[in-house]
Every structure is written in C-alpha cells, then in structure tokens.
PDB file of C-alpha atoms in Angstrom:
ATOM      1  CA  UNK A  21       0.007   0.111  -0.042  1.00 46.00           C
ATOM      2  CA  UNK A  22       1.282   3.418  -0.935  1.00 47.00           C
ATOM      3  CA  UNK A  23       0.028   6.089   0.961  1.00 50.00           C
ATOM      4  CA  UNK A  24       2.732   8.875   0.534  1.00 61.00           C
ATOM      5  CA  UNK A  25       1.101  10.878  -2.556  1.00 75.00           C
ATOM      6  CA  UNK A  26      -1.850  12.276  -3.866  1.00 87.00           C
ATOM      7  CA  UNK A  27      -3.522   9.087  -5.446  1.00 96.00           C
ATOM      8  CA  UNK A  28      -3.558   5.647  -2.891  1.00 96.00           C
ATOM      9  CA  UNK A  29      -2.247   2.986  -5.157  1.00 97.00           C
ATOM     10  CA  UNK A  30      -2.114  -0.590  -3.747  1.00 97.00           C
ATOM     11  CA  UNK A  31      -0.643  -3.750  -5.640  1.00 96.00           C
ATOM     12  CA  UNK A  32      -3.464  -5.509  -7.846  1.00 97.00           C
ATOM     13  CA  UNK A  33      -4.818  -8.691  -6.265  1.00 96.00           C
ATOM     14  CA  UNK A  34      -6.987 -11.535  -7.859  1.00 96.00           C
ATOM     15  CA  UNK A  35     -10.391 -10.053  -5.589  1.00 96.00           C
ATOM     16  CA  UNK A  36      -9.421  -6.421  -7.642  1.00 97.00           C
ATOM     17  CA  UNK A  37     -10.662  -7.920 -11.339  1.00 97.00           C
ATOM     18  CA  UNK A  38     -14.667  -6.988 -10.488  1.00 97.00           C
ATOM     19  CA  UNK A  39     -13.405  -3.433  -9.561  1.00 97.00           C
ATOM     20  CA  UNK A  40     -10.986  -2.579 -12.146  1.00 98.00           C
ATOM     21  CA  UNK A  41     -12.835  -4.647 -15.293  1.00 98.00           C
ATOM     22  CA  UNK A  42     -15.970  -1.721 -15.292  1.00 98.00           C
ATOM     23  CA  UNK A  43     -13.347   0.624 -16.209  1.00 98.00           C
ATOM     24  CA  UNK A  44     -10.758  -1.303 -18.481  1.00 98.00           C
ATOM     25  CA  UNK A  45     -13.885  -2.388 -20.392  1.00 98.00           C
ATOM     26  CA  UNK A  46     -15.582   0.803 -21.065  1.00 98.00           C
ATOM     27  CA  UNK A  47     -12.482   3.234 -21.572  1.00 98.00           C
ATOM     28  CA  UNK A  48      -9.681   0.991 -22.323  1.00 97.00           C
ATOM     29  CA  UNK A  49     -10.100   0.893 -26.173  1.00 97.00           C
ATOM     30  CA  UNK A  50      -9.785  -2.492 -26.347  1.00 97.00           C
ATOM     31  CA  UNK A  51      -6.155  -2.425 -25.605  1.00 98.00           C
ATOM     32  CA  UNK A  52      -4.461  -5.702 -24.028  1.00 97.00           C
ATOM     33  CA  UNK A  53      -2.388  -3.203 -21.770  1.00 95.00           C
ATOM     34  CA  UNK A  54      -5.949  -2.050 -20.085  1.00 96.00           C
ATOM     35  CA  UNK A  55      -6.994  -5.384 -18.792  1.00 96.00           C
ATOM     36  CA  UNK A  56      -7.368  -6.569 -14.710  1.00 97.00           C
ATOM     37  CA  UNK A  57      -5.968  -9.837 -16.153  1.00 97.00           C
ATOM     38  CA  UNK A  58      -2.598  -7.910 -17.493  1.00 96.00           C
ATOM     39  CA  UNK A  59      -2.609  -6.088 -14.266  1.00 97.00           C
ATOM     40  CA  UNK A  60      -2.869  -8.807 -11.979  1.00 97.00           C
ATOM     41  CA  UNK A  61      -0.515 -11.468 -14.429  1.00 95.00           C
ATOM     42  CA  UNK A  62       2.551  -9.219 -15.237  1.00 94.00           C
ATOM     43  CA  UNK A  63       3.125  -8.234 -11.627  1.00 93.00           C
ATOM     44  CA  UNK A  64       6.486  -9.626 -11.705  1.00 92.00           C
ATOM     45  CA  UNK A  65       7.697  -6.932 -15.148  1.00 93.00           C
ATOM     46  CA  UNK A  66       5.363  -4.281 -14.190  1.00 96.00           C
ATOM     47  CA  UNK A  67       4.167  -4.406 -10.548  1.00 96.00           C
ATOM     48  CA  UNK A  68       0.744  -2.826 -11.302  1.00 97.00           C
ATOM     49  CA  UNK A  69      -0.809  -0.715  -8.474  1.00 98.00           C
ATOM     50  CA  UNK A  70      -4.284   0.972  -8.837  1.00 98.00           C
ATOM     51  CA  UNK A  71      -6.121   3.299  -7.444  1.00 98.00           C
ATOM     52  CA  UNK A  72      -9.838   4.172  -7.865  1.00 98.00           C
ATOM     53  CA  UNK A  73     -11.049   7.729  -6.924  1.00 96.00           C
ATOM     54  CA  UNK A  74     -13.636  10.117  -7.743  1.00 96.00           C
ATOM     55  CA  UNK A  75     -14.590   7.559 -10.841  1.00 97.00           C
ATOM     56  CA  UNK A  76     -11.436   6.875 -12.286  1.00 98.00           C
ATOM     57  CA  UNK A  77      -9.061   4.274 -12.664  1.00 98.00           C
ATOM     58  CA  UNK A  78      -5.514   5.183 -11.955  1.00 98.00           C
ATOM     59  CA  UNK A  79      -2.789   2.787 -12.622  1.00 98.00           C
ATOM     60  CA  UNK A  80       0.840   2.900 -11.390  1.00 98.00           C
ATOM     61  CA  UNK A  81       3.613   0.873 -13.269  1.00 98.00           C
ATOM     62  CA  UNK A  82       5.963   0.822 -10.014  1.00 97.00           C
ATOM     63  CA  UNK A  83       8.568  -1.612 -10.998  1.00 97.00           C
ATOM     64  CA  UNK A  84       9.613   0.889 -13.760  1.00 98.00           C
ATOM     65  CA  UNK A  85       9.233   3.648 -11.482  1.00 98.00           C
ATOM     66  CA  UNK A  86      12.990   5.085 -11.152  1.00 97.00           C
ATOM     67  CA  UNK A  87      14.485   8.347  -9.874  1.00 97.00           C
ATOM     68  CA  UNK A  88      13.203  10.731 -12.374  1.00 98.00           C
ATOM     69  CA  UNK A  89      10.036   9.483 -13.306  1.00 98.00           C
ATOM     70  CA  UNK A  90       6.635   7.976 -11.766  1.00 98.00           C
ATOM     71  CA  UNK A  91       5.600   5.707 -14.713  1.00 98.00           C
ATOM     72  CA  UNK A  92       2.052   5.308 -15.266  1.00 98.00           C
ATOM     73  CA  UNK A  93      -0.752   4.065 -17.598  1.00 98.00           C
ATOM     74  CA  UNK A  94      -3.764   6.403 -18.964  1.00 98.00           C
ATOM     75  CA  UNK A  95      -6.195   7.119 -16.108  1.00 98.00           C
ATOM     76  CA  UNK A  96      -9.481   5.527 -17.315  1.00 98.00           C
ATOM     77  CA  UNK A  97     -12.641   7.317 -16.520  1.00 98.00           C
ATOM     78  CA  UNK A  98     -15.739   8.235 -18.367  1.00 97.00           C
ATOM     79  CA  UNK A  99     -15.408  12.147 -16.877  1.00 97.00           C
ATOM     80  CA  UNK A 100     -12.940  14.973 -17.586  1.00 97.00           C
ATOM     81  CA  UNK A 101      -9.740  13.425 -18.694  1.00 98.00           C
ATOM     82  CA  UNK A 102      -8.055  16.886 -17.959  1.00 97.00           C
ATOM     83  CA  UNK A 103      -8.775  16.390 -14.305  1.00 98.00           C
ATOM     84  CA  UNK A 104      -7.666  13.031 -14.019  1.00 98.00           C
ATOM     85  CA  UNK A 105      -4.013  13.745 -15.818  1.00 98.00           C
ATOM     86  CA  UNK A 106      -4.099  16.506 -13.740  1.00 97.00           C
ATOM     87  CA  UNK A 107      -4.154  14.368 -10.394  1.00 97.00           C
ATOM     88  CA  UNK A 108      -1.265  12.434 -12.221  1.00 98.00           C
ATOM     89  CA  UNK A 109       0.914  15.233 -12.263  1.00 97.00           C
ATOM     90  CA  UNK A 110       0.155  15.985  -8.903  1.00 97.00           C
ATOM     91  CA  UNK A 111       0.837  12.649  -7.616  1.00 97.00           C
ATOM     92  CA  UNK A 112       4.523  12.939  -9.144  1.00 97.00           C
ATOM     93  CA  UNK A 113       5.031  15.975  -8.227  1.00 96.00           C
ATOM     94  CA  UNK A 114       4.184  15.037  -4.606  1.00 96.00           C
ATOM     95  CA  UNK A 115       7.223  12.783  -4.759  1.00 96.00           C
ATOM     96  CA  UNK A 116       9.582  15.095  -6.345  1.00 96.00           C
ATOM     97  CA  UNK A 117       9.261  13.424  -9.551  1.00 97.00           C
ATOM     98  CA  UNK A 118       7.864  13.686 -13.206  1.00 98.00           C
ATOM     99  CA  UNK A 119       5.360  11.660 -15.357  1.00 98.00           C
ATOM    100  CA  UNK A 120       5.723   9.287 -17.501  1.00 98.00           C
ATOM    101  CA  UNK A 121       2.804   7.606 -19.329  1.00 98.00           C
ATOM    102  CA  UNK A 122       3.331   4.256 -20.970  1.00 97.00           C
ATOM    103  CA  UNK A 123       1.108   2.877 -23.859  1.00 96.00           C
ATOM    104  CA  UNK A 124      -0.972   5.971 -24.348  1.00 98.00           C
ATOM    105  CA  UNK A 125      -3.853   5.104 -27.244  1.00 98.00           C
ATOM    106  CA  UNK A 126      -4.060   7.994 -29.827  1.00 97.00           C
ATOM    107  CA  UNK A 127      -7.131   8.959 -28.197  1.00 97.00           C
ATOM    108  CA  UNK A 128      -5.453   9.321 -25.100  1.00 98.00           C
ATOM    109  CA  UNK A 129      -2.258  11.212 -26.441  1.00 98.00           C
ATOM    110  CA  UNK A 130      -4.547  13.895 -28.264  1.00 98.00           C
ATOM    111  CA  UNK A 131      -6.204  14.522 -24.809  1.00 98.00           C
ATOM    112  CA  UNK A 132      -2.820  14.812 -23.326  1.00 98.00           C
ATOM    113  CA  UNK A 133      -1.156  16.736 -25.675  1.00 97.00           C
ATOM    114  CA  UNK A 134      -4.131  19.562 -26.471  1.00 97.00           C
ATOM    115  CA  UNK A 135      -4.852  19.972 -22.547  1.00 97.00           C
ATOM    116  CA  UNK A 136      -1.601  20.276 -21.317  1.00 97.00           C
ATOM    117  CA  UNK A 137       0.338  21.517 -24.782  1.00 94.00           C
ATOM    118  CA  UNK A 138       4.316  21.986 -24.286  1.00 93.00           C
ATOM    119  CA  UNK A 139       4.138  19.798 -21.051  1.00 96.00           C
ATOM    120  CA  UNK A 140       5.228  16.436 -22.583  1.00 98.00           C
ATOM    121  CA  UNK A 141       7.530  14.923 -25.210  1.00 98.00           C
ATOM    122  CA  UNK A 142       4.952  12.585 -26.815  1.00 98.00           C
ATOM    123  CA  UNK A 143       6.507   9.682 -29.273  1.00 98.00           C
ATOM    124  CA  UNK A 144       5.030   6.870 -31.202  1.00 98.00           C
ATOM    125  CA  UNK A 145       6.346   3.520 -30.255  1.00 97.00           C
ATOM    126  CA  UNK A 146       5.906   1.201 -32.914  1.00 97.00           C
ATOM    127  CA  UNK A 147       6.793  -1.744 -30.676  1.00 96.00           C
ATOM    128  CA  UNK A 148       3.859  -1.282 -28.574  1.00 96.00           C
ATOM    129  CA  UNK A 149       1.635  -1.387 -31.208  1.00 98.00           C
ATOM    130  CA  UNK A 150      -1.626  -4.074 -31.118  1.00 98.00           C
ATOM    131  CA  UNK A 151      -2.821  -5.885 -33.487  1.00 98.00           C
ATOM    132  CA  UNK A 152      -6.385  -6.109 -34.086  1.00 98.00           C
ATOM    133  CA  UNK A 153      -8.284  -8.718 -36.618  1.00 98.00           C
ATOM    134  CA  UNK A 154     -11.991  -9.272 -37.511  1.00 98.00           C
ATOM    135  CA  UNK A 155     -13.230 -12.267 -35.389  1.00 98.00           C
ATOM    136  CA  UNK A 156     -15.000 -13.869 -38.607  1.00 98.00           C
ATOM    137  CA  UNK A 157     -11.808 -13.239 -40.564  1.00 98.00           C
ATOM    138  CA  UNK A 158      -9.568 -15.127 -37.999  1.00 98.00           C
ATOM    139  CA  UNK A 159     -12.366 -18.020 -37.315  1.00 97.00           C
ATOM    140  CA  UNK A 160     -12.200 -18.871 -41.086  1.00 96.00           C
ATOM    141  CA  UNK A 161      -8.926 -17.468 -42.614  1.00 98.00           C
ATOM    142  CA  UNK A 162     -11.183 -15.417 -44.942  1.00 97.00           C
ATOM    143  CA  UNK A 163     -10.393 -13.747 -48.347  1.00 97.00           C
ATOM    144  CA  UNK A 164      -7.534 -14.039 -50.679  1.00 97.00           C
ATOM    145  CA  UNK A 165      -5.095 -12.920 -48.623  1.00 96.00           C
ATOM    146  CA  UNK A 166      -5.559 -15.750 -46.248  1.00 97.00           C
ATOM    147  CA  UNK A 167      -5.520 -18.314 -49.015  1.00 97.00           C
ATOM    148  CA  UNK A 168      -2.334 -19.900 -47.849  1.00 97.00           C
ATOM    149  CA  UNK A 169      -3.444 -19.833 -44.080  1.00 97.00           C
ATOM    150  CA  UNK A 170      -6.827 -22.035 -45.163  1.00 97.00           C
ATOM    151  CA  UNK A 171      -4.327 -24.187 -47.327  1.00 98.00           C
ATOM    152  CA  UNK A 172      -2.294 -24.754 -44.374  1.00 98.00           C
ATOM    153  CA  UNK A 173      -4.731 -25.668 -41.944  1.00 98.00           C
ATOM    154  CA  UNK A 174      -6.405 -28.412 -44.571  1.00 97.00           C
ATOM    155  CA  UNK A 175      -2.826 -29.770 -44.963  1.00 98.00           C
ATOM    156  CA  UNK A 176      -3.030 -30.196 -40.731  1.00 98.00           C
ATOM    157  CA  UNK A 177      -6.267 -31.821 -40.962  1.00 97.00           C
ATOM    158  CA  UNK A 178      -5.484 -34.101 -44.006  1.00 97.00           C
ATOM    159  CA  UNK A 179      -1.956 -35.350 -41.689  1.00 97.00           C
ATOM    160  CA  UNK A 180      -3.342 -35.276 -38.458  1.00 97.00           C
ATOM    161  CA  UNK A 181      -7.024 -34.433 -38.187  1.00 93.00           C
ATOM    162  CA  UNK A 182      -8.215 -38.111 -37.525  1.00 95.00           C
ATOM    163  CA  UNK A 183      -5.864 -38.392 -34.559  1.00 97.00           C
ATOM    164  CA  UNK A 184      -6.614 -34.639 -33.414  1.00 98.00           C
ATOM    165  CA  UNK A 185      -8.912 -33.534 -30.624  1.00 98.00           C
ATOM    166  CA  UNK A 186      -9.447 -29.903 -30.000  1.00 98.00           C
ATOM    167  CA  UNK A 187     -11.368 -28.919 -26.702  1.00 98.00           C
ATOM    168  CA  UNK A 188     -12.020 -26.035 -24.569  1.00 98.00           C
ATOM    169  CA  UNK A 189      -9.905 -25.750 -21.612  1.00 98.00           C
ATOM    170  CA  UNK A 190     -10.947 -27.017 -18.007  1.00 96.00           C
ATOM    171  CA  UNK A 191      -9.584 -27.421 -14.843  1.00 93.00           C
ATOM    172  CA  UNK A 192      -8.912 -31.144 -15.276  1.00 95.00           C
ATOM    173  CA  UNK A 193      -6.184 -29.632 -18.418  1.00 97.00           C
ATOM    174  CA  UNK A 194      -4.119 -27.502 -16.437  1.00 97.00           C
ATOM    175  CA  UNK A 195      -1.625 -29.948 -14.758  1.00 97.00           C
ATOM    176  CA  UNK A 196      -1.072 -31.672 -18.945  1.00 98.00           C
ATOM    177  CA  UNK A 197      -1.095 -27.954 -20.143  1.00 98.00           C
ATOM    178  CA  UNK A 198       1.644 -26.967 -17.757  1.00 97.00           C
ATOM    179  CA  UNK A 199       3.949 -29.885 -18.356  1.00 97.00           C
ATOM    180  CA  UNK A 200       3.648 -29.413 -21.963  1.00 98.00           C
ATOM    181  CA  UNK A 201       4.936 -25.509 -21.101  1.00 96.00           C
ATOM    182  CA  UNK A 202       7.395 -26.579 -19.279  1.00 94.00           C
ATOM    183  CA  UNK A 203       8.675 -29.231 -22.145  1.00 95.00           C
ATOM    184  CA  UNK A 204       8.160 -26.339 -24.821  1.00 95.00           C
ATOM    185  CA  UNK A 205      10.851 -24.438 -22.853  1.00 93.00           C
ATOM    186  CA  UNK A 206      13.249 -26.902 -22.311  1.00 91.00           C
ATOM    187  CA  UNK A 207      12.949 -28.124 -25.936  1.00 90.00           C
ATOM    188  CA  UNK A 208      12.487 -24.539 -27.863  1.00 88.00           C
ATOM    189  CA  UNK A 209      13.986 -22.187 -25.247  1.00 80.00           C
ATOM    190  CA  UNK A 210      17.566 -21.791 -26.550  1.00 76.00           C
ATOM    191  CA  UNK A 211      16.200 -20.200 -29.818  1.00 68.00           C
ATOM    192  CA  UNK A 212      14.508 -17.591 -28.056  1.00 71.00           C
ATOM    193  CA  UNK A 213      15.053 -15.101 -24.780  1.00 76.00           C
ATOM    194  CA  UNK A 214      15.098 -17.697 -21.980  1.00 81.00           C
ATOM    195  CA  UNK A 215      14.478 -15.478 -19.294  1.00 85.00           C
ATOM    196  CA  UNK A 216      11.078 -13.878 -21.017  1.00 86.00           C
ATOM    197  CA  UNK A 217      10.079 -17.483 -21.566  1.00 89.00           C
ATOM    198  CA  UNK A 218      10.782 -18.189 -17.722  1.00 90.00           C
ATOM    199  CA  UNK A 219       8.750 -14.928 -17.270  1.00 91.00           C
ATOM    200  CA  UNK A 220       6.154 -16.030 -19.217  1.00 93.00           C
ATOM    201  CA  UNK A 221       5.941 -19.505 -17.741  1.00 94.00           C
ATOM    202  CA  UNK A 222       5.926 -18.044 -14.214  1.00 95.00           C
ATOM    203  CA  UNK A 223       2.277 -15.805 -15.545  1.00 96.00           C
ATOM    204  CA  UNK A 224       0.857 -18.790 -17.303  1.00 97.00           C
ATOM    205  CA  UNK A 225       1.119 -21.038 -13.974  1.00 96.00           C
ATOM    206  CA  UNK A 226      -0.103 -17.745 -11.961  1.00 96.00           C
ATOM    207  CA  UNK A 227      -2.982 -17.532 -14.524  1.00 97.00           C
ATOM    208  CA  UNK A 228      -3.636 -21.224 -14.330  1.00 97.00           C
ATOM    209  CA  UNK A 229      -4.315 -20.966 -10.624  1.00 96.00           C
ATOM    210  CA  UNK A 230      -6.978 -18.463 -11.127  1.00 96.00           C
ATOM    211  CA  UNK A 231      -7.981 -19.458 -14.437  1.00 97.00           C
ATOM    212  CA  UNK A 232     -12.005 -18.735 -13.826  1.00 96.00           C
ATOM    213  CA  UNK A 233     -11.610 -16.159 -11.741  1.00 97.00           C
ATOM    214  CA  UNK A 234      -9.745 -14.083 -14.215  1.00 97.00           C
ATOM    215  CA  UNK A 235     -12.586 -15.303 -16.647  1.00 97.00           C
ATOM    216  CA  UNK A 236     -10.162 -16.973 -19.219  1.00 98.00           C
ATOM    217  CA  UNK A 237     -11.249 -19.099 -21.936  1.00 98.00           C
ATOM    218  CA  UNK A 238      -8.954 -21.397 -24.097  1.00 98.00           C
ATOM    219  CA  UNK A 239      -8.103 -24.485 -26.301  1.00 98.00           C
ATOM    220  CA  UNK A 240      -5.968 -27.452 -26.061  1.00 98.00           C
ATOM    221  CA  UNK A 241      -4.963 -29.586 -28.521  1.00 98.00           C
ATOM    222  CA  UNK A 242      -4.431 -33.004 -28.671  1.00 98.00           C
ATOM    223  CA  UNK A 243      -2.646 -35.381 -31.119  1.00 98.00           C
ATOM    224  CA  UNK A 244      -2.671 -39.366 -29.902  1.00 97.00           C
ATOM    225  CA  UNK A 245      -4.114 -38.113 -26.482  1.00 97.00           C
ATOM    226  CA  UNK A 246      -1.009 -35.948 -26.074  1.00 98.00           C
ATOM    227  CA  UNK A 247      -1.043 -32.368 -25.285  1.00 98.00           C
ATOM    228  CA  UNK A 248       0.745 -30.519 -28.489  1.00 98.00           C
ATOM    229  CA  UNK A 249      -0.506 -27.259 -28.226  1.00 98.00           C
ATOM    230  CA  UNK A 250      -2.785 -24.815 -26.502  1.00 98.00           C
ATOM    231  CA  UNK A 251      -3.708 -20.928 -26.203  1.00 98.00           C
ATOM    232  CA  UNK A 252      -6.217 -18.881 -24.122  1.00 98.00           C
ATOM    233  CA  UNK A 253      -7.368 -15.369 -23.532  1.00 98.00           C
ATOM    234  CA  UNK A 254      -9.972 -13.287 -22.068  1.00 98.00           C
ATOM    235  CA  UNK A 255     -12.592 -10.922 -22.745  1.00 98.00           C
ATOM    236  CA  UNK A 256     -11.416  -6.946 -22.974  1.00 98.00           C
ATOM    237  CA  UNK A 257     -14.936  -5.600 -23.469  1.00 97.00           C
ATOM    238  CA  UNK A 258     -18.134  -6.863 -25.714  1.00 96.00           C
ATOM    239  CA  UNK A 259     -16.439  -5.864 -28.658  1.00 98.00           C
ATOM    240  CA  UNK A 260     -12.642  -7.052 -27.898  1.00 98.00           C
ATOM    241  CA  UNK A 261     -11.044 -10.490 -27.240  1.00 98.00           C
ATOM    242  CA  UNK A 262      -7.402 -10.816 -25.908  1.00 98.00           C
ATOM    243  CA  UNK A 263      -5.560 -13.779 -27.401  1.00 98.00           C
ATOM    244  CA  UNK A 264      -2.955 -13.901 -24.658  1.00 97.00           C
ATOM    245  CA  UNK A 265      -1.013 -16.991 -25.412  1.00 96.00           C
ATOM    246  CA  UNK A 266      -0.551 -19.463 -27.718  1.00 96.00           C
ATOM    247  CA  UNK A 267       2.106 -22.417 -27.842  1.00 96.00           C
ATOM    248  CA  UNK A 268       2.177 -25.457 -30.023  1.00 97.00           C
ATOM    249  CA  UNK A 269       5.213 -27.848 -30.764  1.00 97.00           C
ATOM    250  CA  UNK A 270       7.416 -26.999 -34.004  1.00 95.00           C
ATOM    251  CA  UNK A 271       7.503 -30.483 -34.979  1.00 96.00           C
ATOM    252  CA  UNK A 272       3.891 -30.464 -36.181  1.00 98.00           C
ATOM    253  CA  UNK A 273       3.670 -28.473 -39.245  1.00 97.00           C
ATOM    254  CA  UNK A 274       0.997 -25.831 -39.147  1.00 97.00           C
ATOM    255  CA  UNK A 275       0.246 -26.077 -35.711  1.00 98.00           C
ATOM    256  CA  UNK A 276       0.319 -22.939 -34.907  1.00 97.00           C
ATOM    257  CA  UNK A 277      -2.541 -21.737 -37.398  1.00 97.00           C
ATOM    258  CA  UNK A 278      -4.877 -24.234 -36.453  1.00 98.00           C
ATOM    259  CA  UNK A 279      -4.518 -22.797 -32.686  1.00 98.00           C
ATOM    260  CA  UNK A 280      -5.113 -19.555 -34.170  1.00 97.00           C
ATOM    261  CA  UNK A 281      -8.320 -20.279 -36.006  1.00 98.00           C
ATOM    262  CA  UNK A 282      -9.749 -22.436 -33.687  1.00 98.00           C
ATOM    263  CA  UNK A 283      -9.208 -20.686 -30.394  1.00 98.00           C
ATOM    264  CA  UNK A 284     -11.014 -17.758 -32.556  1.00 98.00           C
ATOM    265  CA  UNK A 285     -14.005 -20.345 -32.842  1.00 98.00           C
ATOM    266  CA  UNK A 286     -14.160 -21.790 -29.802  1.00 98.00           C
ATOM    267  CA  UNK A 287     -13.704 -18.920 -27.456  1.00 98.00           C
ATOM    268  CA  UNK A 288     -13.915 -15.517 -29.339  1.00 98.00           C
ATOM    269  CA  UNK A 289     -17.131 -15.520 -31.644  1.00 97.00           C
ATOM    270  CA  UNK A 290     -19.083 -13.444 -29.272  1.00 97.00           C
ATOM    271  CA  UNK A 291     -16.585 -10.512 -29.436  1.00 98.00           C
ATOM    272  CA  UNK A 292     -15.896  -8.404 -32.955  1.00 98.00           C
ATOM    273  CA  UNK A 293     -12.428  -8.011 -32.477  1.00 98.00           C
ATOM    274  CA  UNK A 294      -9.451 -10.275 -31.617  1.00 98.00           C
ATOM    275  CA  UNK A 295      -6.602  -8.389 -30.322  1.00 98.00           C
ATOM    276  CA  UNK A 296      -3.097 -10.327 -30.874  1.00 97.00           C
ATOM    277  CA  UNK A 297      -1.344  -7.991 -28.660  1.00 97.00           C
ATOM    278  CA  UNK A 298       2.171  -6.352 -29.818  1.00 97.00           C
ATOM    279  CA  UNK A 299       5.097  -7.627 -30.976  1.00 95.00           C
ATOM    280  CA  UNK A 300       7.703  -6.018 -28.819  1.00 91.00           C
ATOM    281  CA  UNK A 301       9.835  -5.315 -32.070  1.00 92.00           C
ATOM    282  CA  UNK A 302      10.837  -8.736 -32.964  1.00 91.00           C
ATOM    283  CA  UNK A 303      10.986  -9.050 -36.218  1.00 93.00           C
ATOM    284  CA  UNK A 304      10.121 -12.581 -36.742  1.00 91.00           C
ATOM    285  CA  UNK A 305       6.798 -11.848 -34.788  1.00 93.00           C
ATOM    286  CA  UNK A 306       6.185  -8.703 -36.598  1.00 96.00           C
ATOM    287  CA  UNK A 307       6.104 -10.474 -39.933  1.00 96.00           C
ATOM    288  CA  UNK A 308       3.712 -13.278 -38.755  1.00 95.00           C
ATOM    289  CA  UNK A 309       1.237 -11.187 -37.346  1.00 97.00           C
ATOM    290  CA  UNK A 310       1.324  -8.782 -40.284  1.00 97.00           C
ATOM    291  CA  UNK A 311       1.013 -11.989 -42.679  1.00 96.00           C
ATOM    292  CA  UNK A 312      -2.442 -12.342 -41.391  1.00 97.00           C
ATOM    293  CA  UNK A 313      -3.526  -8.820 -42.167  1.00 97.00           C
ATOM    294  CA  UNK A 314      -5.108  -7.058 -39.196  1.00 98.00           C
ATOM    295  CA  UNK A 315      -8.207  -4.744 -39.473  1.00 97.00           C
ATOM    296  CA  UNK A 316      -5.569  -2.327 -37.855  1.00 98.00           C
ATOM    297  CA  UNK A 317      -2.939  -1.122 -35.624  1.00 98.00           C
ATOM    298  CA  UNK A 318      -3.781   0.208 -32.132  1.00 98.00           C
ATOM    299  CA  UNK A 319      -0.950   2.790 -32.301  1.00 98.00           C
ATOM    300  CA  UNK A 320       0.182   3.599 -28.748  1.00 98.00           C
ATOM    301  CA  UNK A 321       2.685   6.262 -27.372  1.00 98.00           C
ATOM    302  CA  UNK A 322       4.987   7.263 -24.596  1.00 98.00           C
ATOM    303  CA  UNK A 323       4.755  10.622 -23.085  1.00 98.00           C
ATOM    304  CA  UNK A 324       7.467  12.288 -20.484  1.00 98.00           C
ATOM    305  CA  UNK A 325       7.140  15.118 -18.617  1.00 98.00           C
ATOM    306  CA  UNK A 326       9.492  17.803 -20.016  1.00 96.00           C
TER     307      UNK A 326
END
C-alpha cells in the first residue's frame, strides 16, 4: 500500500478484478494493457498498482519507476480526462518526480497534448502497437490474402485430423498443459530469450491457478491424446477478445495456424475483434502478425514530462 502521494495506490490482487473491469472494459479502447488480467498476471514485470478515486481508475507501473519518473498508464474515466491527468501530475510532483505515461492510445495522447500543451514530449512506439483482427476473418481465414492459411489448416487436418482432438480448456487440463509448457521451454528455449520465456511460464502458472476467476477461456490441442498445443485469452469488453498465449510444438507442421483459428472459433465468436497483442519489436513475430493482415493497428505512444 502506498500512502505517500496524492493517489493511494495498492498492488493489484485477484479480488480486484471486479473493481477494475468496469473501467478497463468501458474506457480501455480494446487494449490488452488495459485489462485486469494483465495488471494482475504481469506483476513480476510491471508490479501494477491501482487507485480508484472520483470514478477514475489510475494505474501505476511501480516496477518501472526510477529516480526521475513515476510511470503510469492512462487514467480511465468517463469524466474529465483533463482533471484525471492533472491528478497524476500532482501525484508525481508530491514525490518530487516527473510523469511518464506508457502505452497511451492515440485518443489519450491527443487529449494529453491538447490539455497540457508543451508539457510533454510524446512519441509513437511502434513496438507497442497492438494487432487487431476481425473475429469472423480469423475464424475462417477469409479472403484471398489468407488463402495460404486456409490451405495450411487443411493440410494439418489431412495429416493429423483423425488423431487430433481440440477442446475447450477445463480445470482437468491444467496439469497436462503446464507440463507441456515446461517441455516447450526445455525443447525450444535456446532459440528465444530464455529469461523472458521463464517469466512467461511463471505468468502462465499464475493465470492457471486462477483460470476461472480471471475469466479466461482457451483450447487444448491433443494428438493421440497427448498435448501438442494450447491457447487462451480473455474478453477485454463486449467488442474485443485478447489472445494472450498460444503455444504449439514446432515439430507438428502448421499447428500454430490451427491453434489461432480454433481458439477464435471456440472462444471469441461473441466478440467483434481479436487483439493479438504487440510484437515488442521482434522482427519474426512482427512479420507473422502482419501476414494475417490485421484490420488495424492500435497505435501506442509514450509521453514524458519535460
């Protein structure tokens, strides 16, 4: 609990979901960063703390604060954004620090620039842009541009279909999925950022410990009754579904295309869009996400107080 500033922040706990979701769902613009699941699950990376005051949700990324800046997400409110931004400025000033906003949407960035001209240096960060796809397109890989993806799924079904089962994740699947996750890191970790993968594994374990409480949904893919892949996510609001994790065994050709399509079909069809999150500047990941032809990119900005 932080009682030193204008805003009284506390670390996000599992029981805070119902307090946070009304704000993130209504005002988060379909961003995966504006999600109680993200705020709770990524505590090791961001140590998010929240404060709800005067019908505004404030979020402090306490793990990223330093001697110069206190680091925040955009305040979320249906009221005055100018007043909400002003509260953040006062909070940082009470610590003798400047404000840094991370992952601002274009809408929030424009408001900040208009209401506080010359106060911030604002730059777009392409690595933080989120990939937004039409659900109906991803569920069938519709259109000429995704012809190859449809062919790849058919090839998988031809080669493995009779041996494959794809079902929605239940509590009984957790143990076998987590074993597969550990196996995946052991087998493929050397070609990735191992520390990042280990952190992701701890996040996955944390999410599976509270799968229902976090309102997660997903699929598990088995071949000959053995887990070879899984994927899951959560609703950001009535319009957007966040695809949080997809993992498949690379030894099975085209498995990721099947995971992507079937997770949408089984979990996201009551949403208009699927958010496939950022590429964080990884070239190969960026190329893959672009190859599915997103409906649009949710552009993101960083603002540093001068």
